[in-house]
Amino acid sequence: MRNLDETDLRILELLAEDARRPFSDISAEVDLSAPAVSDRIDRLREEGVIRRFTVDLDQSTLSGGTPVLVRLAVRPAFVDDVRDTLRDAEPVEHLFVSADGDVTFHARLGSDSIRAELHELLDLSTVRDYEVSLVESAEWTPTVNGTGFALECAECGNTVTSEGERARIGGTLYHFCCSSCLGRFEDRYDRLEAGAQASEN
Amino acid sequence: MRNLDETDLRILELLAEDARRPFSDISAEVDLSAPAVSDRIDRLREEGVIRRFTVDLDQSTLSGGTPVLVRLAVRPAFVDDVRDTLRDAEPVEHLFVSADGDVTFHARLGSDSIRAELHELLDLSTVRDYEVSLVESAEWTPTVNGTGFALECAECGNTVTSEGERARIGGTLYHFCCSSCLGRFEDRYDRLEAGAQASEN
DNA sequence: GTTGAAACGCAGACCTA
DNA sequence: TAGGTCTGCGTTTCAAC
């Protein structure tokens, strides 16, 4: 697959913040035209990078069952089966499969008998052991490339908003909250580089 | 807080499927005008039910660090601290706090030393024990009220699409893929009810 | 809640490098 | 092949009801 460039990543960050943001809005952020942004987003969907645009709900306000976190020690031969079953199971919201065959999932179950619901959900003979705990709070923060979208100014540490600036300095892309932070950073960088060159001689 | 009605839930389901769906589209689904839908969505955001519109990314295509699932047995006094710290930590994507004080989170860490990164992330003296496992696959299915948005027809089990129907029968809301399924279900329900009344006499 | 009018955003056709 | 511009159409918003 084609590599994503910085513009793609920036678009994904902006969509993670607000997926309903107009393309014209995004296009201003990334210095592109609106149709160009639309094209890139189409491509990201086709490539499977974007799975869907969706909504992050505060489930605690919805009171739809008891949220539980279940950890299954699955018999190695059945890991794929169990994953596929749980993936399509209605009450399952989050599903993690670890390299060692543990399957952890977050689901909302009817409050009656959790053990009985687990039986309905999957064949417990495929499982060596399981553990259920009630979930008090569950949160989700969409991140792009592990960096999160809450960028920090490389100069002052403040949050970088839409008014921020970006610059490639010494091969690395830095984000700044404003042009003066960018200016100060560049000055410092130039001075450091001049010092390094002086010491080389 | 005001209770959500069925229309609100249906709107949330539609947004969970595709958050960029036009309001006019949603309004046709729920037999309301577009401004009415817009008003309801505004209200849902204000009430905190909708936290944000966002994008579900296939992180495996983004290769941004090593995904790990970490389970912390946190000393009871520090559970809130640890939760707040992790909530705002950049690499943390999912965060679950159980009623018994276990904190489980999913994060993408630089592949060097995971132990060192954990040290940076939180004060390990607040933790009795921890366990890290590499995550092979992580998936997320947005659900509304624990039912998920992939509704099944109560009569034939097929997936209910936009062309489906809903009906409240005997106090419960059922979903159907088409009007004939609804009709058959009602017939059966009436017959069962008649039988139950007969046996009462 | 609805309706209608004005502002806005979007998709497509077409053009440029 | 990626992006820019223009334009018609659909969508959103806002006021009036």
Coordinates of C-alpha atoms in Angstrom, one line a residue, chain A residues 23-197:
Chain A
F23 CA -14.1 19.4 3.9
S24 CA -13.7 23.1 3.3
D25 CA -12.6 23.5 6.9
I26 CA -10.0 20.7 6.6
S27 CA -8.8 22.0 3.3
A28 CA -7.9 25.3 4.9
E29 CA -5.9 23.5 7.6
V30 CA -3.8 21.4 5.2
D31 CA -3.5 24.0 2.4
L32 CA -5.4 22.0 -0.1
S33 CA -8.6 22.5 -2.0
A34 CA -11.8 20.9 -0.7
P35 CA -12.1 18.4 -3.6
A36 CA -8.5 17.3 -3.0
V37 CA -9.4 16.6 0.7
S38 CA -12.5 14.7 -0.4
D39 CA -10.3 12.6 -2.8
R40 CA -7.8 11.8 -0.1
I41 CA -10.5 10.8 2.4
D42 CA -12.1 8.6 -0.3
R43 CA -8.8 6.9 -0.8
L44 CA -8.2 6.4 2.9
R45 CA -11.6 4.7 3.1
E46 CA -10.8 2.5 0.2
E47 CA -7.5 1.5 1.6
G48 CA -9.2 0.5 4.9
V49 CA -7.3 3.1 7.0
I50 CA -10.6 4.7 7.8
R51 CA -13.0 1.9 8.9
R52 CA -15.9 4.2 9.5
F53 CA -17.0 7.6 10.7
T54 CA -18.8 7.1 14.0
V55 CA -19.8 8.6 17.2
D56 CA -18.1 8.3 20.6
L57 CA -20.9 7.9 23.1
D58 CA -20.8 8.2 26.9
Q59 CA -22.3 4.8 27.6
S60 CA -22.7 5.6 31.3
T61 CA -25.5 8.0 30.3
L62 CA -27.3 5.3 28.3
S63 CA -27.7 2.7 31.0
G64 CA -28.0 -0.2 28.7
G65 CA -26.8 -3.2 30.7
T66 CA -23.9 -3.8 33.0
P67 CA -20.5 -3.1 31.6
V68 CA -18.0 -5.8 32.2
L69 CA -14.4 -6.5 31.2
V70 CA -13.8 -10.2 30.6
R71 CA -10.5 -11.9 30.2
L72 CA -10.4 -15.3 28.6
A73 CA -7.5 -17.7 28.6
V74 CA -8.4 -19.3 25.4
R75 CA -7.1 -22.7 24.3
P76 CA -4.6 -21.9 21.5
A77 CA -6.5 -23.9 18.8
F78 CA -9.6 -21.8 19.4
V79 CA -8.3 -18.3 19.5
D80 CA -9.4 -17.4 16.0
D81 CA -12.8 -18.9 16.5
V82 CA -13.4 -17.1 19.8
R83 CA -12.3 -13.8 18.2
D84 CA -14.6 -14.2 15.3
T85 CA -17.5 -15.1 17.5
L86 CA -17.0 -12.2 19.9
R87 CA -16.4 -9.7 17.1
D88 CA -19.9 -10.3 15.8
A89 CA -21.5 -10.6 19.1
E90 CA -23.9 -7.7 19.8
P91 CA -23.0 -6.8 23.3
V92 CA -19.3 -6.7 22.6
E93 CA -17.8 -3.2 22.2
H94 CA -14.0 -3.6 22.5
L95 CA -12.1 -6.7 21.7
F96 CA -8.3 -7.3 22.2
V97 CA -6.4 -10.4 21.3
S98 CA -2.9 -10.7 22.7
A99 CA -0.1 -12.5 21.2
D100 CA -0.2 -15.1 24.0
G101 CA -3.8 -16.1 23.2
D102 CA -5.5 -14.1 25.9
V103 CA -8.7 -12.5 24.7
T104 CA -10.0 -9.5 26.6
F105 CA -13.3 -7.9 25.8
H106 CA -15.5 -5.1 27.0
A107 CA -19.2 -5.8 26.8
R108 CA -22.6 -4.7 28.2
L109 CA -24.5 -7.6 29.5
G110 CA -28.0 -7.9 31.0
S111 CA -27.6 -7.7 34.7
D112 CA -29.2 -11.1 35.5
S113 CA -26.7 -13.9 35.3
I114 CA -23.4 -12.9 33.7
R115 CA -22.2 -16.4 33.7
A116 CA -25.3 -17.5 31.8
E117 CA -24.7 -14.7 29.2
L118 CA -21.2 -15.8 28.7
H119 CA -22.4 -19.3 28.0
E120 CA -24.7 -17.9 25.3
L121 CA -21.9 -15.8 23.9
L122 CA -19.3 -18.5 23.5
D123 CA -18.5 -22.2 24.0
L124 CA -16.8 -22.2 27.4
S125 CA -15.1 -25.5 26.6
T126 CA -12.7 -23.6 24.3
V127 CA -11.6 -21.5 27.3
R128 CA -9.1 -22.6 30.0
D129 CA -10.1 -19.9 32.4
Y130 CA -11.9 -16.7 32.5
E131 CA -12.3 -13.7 34.8
V132 CA -15.1 -11.1 34.8
S133 CA -14.9 -7.7 36.4
L134 CA -17.4 -5.0 36.6
V135 CA -16.4 -1.8 34.8
E136 CA -16.7 1.4 36.5
S137 CA -15.5 3.7 33.8
A138 CA -14.5 3.2 30.2
E139 CA -13.0 5.8 27.9
W140 CA -11.6 6.0 24.5
T141 CA -9.3 8.5 22.9
P142 CA -8.9 8.2 19.2
T143 CA -5.2 8.5 18.2
V144 CA -3.4 8.8 15.0
N145 CA -0.1 7.1 14.7
G146 CA 0.1 6.8 18.5
T147 CA 0.6 10.5 18.9
G148 CA -2.9 11.4 19.8
F149 CA -4.4 14.5 18.2
A150 CA -3.7 16.8 21.1
L151 CA -0.4 18.2 19.7
E152 CA 1.9 20.1 21.9
C153 CA 3.8 23.2 20.8
A154 CA 7.5 22.1 20.5
E155 CA 8.5 25.5 21.9
C156 CA 6.2 26.3 24.8
G157 CA 4.2 23.1 25.4
N158 CA 0.8 24.5 24.9
T159 CA -1.9 22.8 22.9
V160 CA -1.6 23.4 19.2
T161 CA -5.0 24.5 17.8
S162 CA -6.1 25.2 14.3
E163 CA -4.3 28.5 14.4
G164 CA -1.0 26.7 15.0
E165 CA 1.9 26.3 12.6
R166 CA 4.0 23.4 11.4
A167 CA 7.5 23.4 10.1
R168 CA 10.1 20.9 9.0
I169 CA 13.3 21.7 10.7
G170 CA 16.4 19.5 10.3
G171 CA 14.4 16.8 8.7
T172 CA 11.8 16.6 11.5
L173 CA 8.3 17.9 11.5
Y174 CA 7.5 20.1 14.5
H175 CA 4.2 21.7 15.6
F176 CA 3.9 25.1 17.1
C177 CA 1.0 27.0 18.7
C178 CA 1.9 30.3 17.0
S179 CA 4.4 31.9 14.7
S180 CA 6.5 33.4 17.5
C181 CA 7.1 30.0 19.0
L182 CA 8.1 28.8 15.6
G183 CA 10.5 31.7 15.2
R184 CA 12.1 31.2 18.7
F185 CA 12.5 27.5 18.0
E186 CA 14.2 28.2 14.7
D187 CA 16.6 30.7 16.2
R188 CA 17.6 28.3 18.9
Y189 CA 18.0 25.5 16.4
D190 CA 20.3 27.6 14.2
R191 CA 22.4 28.6 17.2
L192 CA 22.7 25.0 18.3
E193 CA 23.7 23.9 14.8
A194 CA 26.2 26.7 14.4
G195 CA 27.7 25.6 17.8
A196 CA 27.9 22.0 16.6
Q197 CA 29.7 22.9 13.4

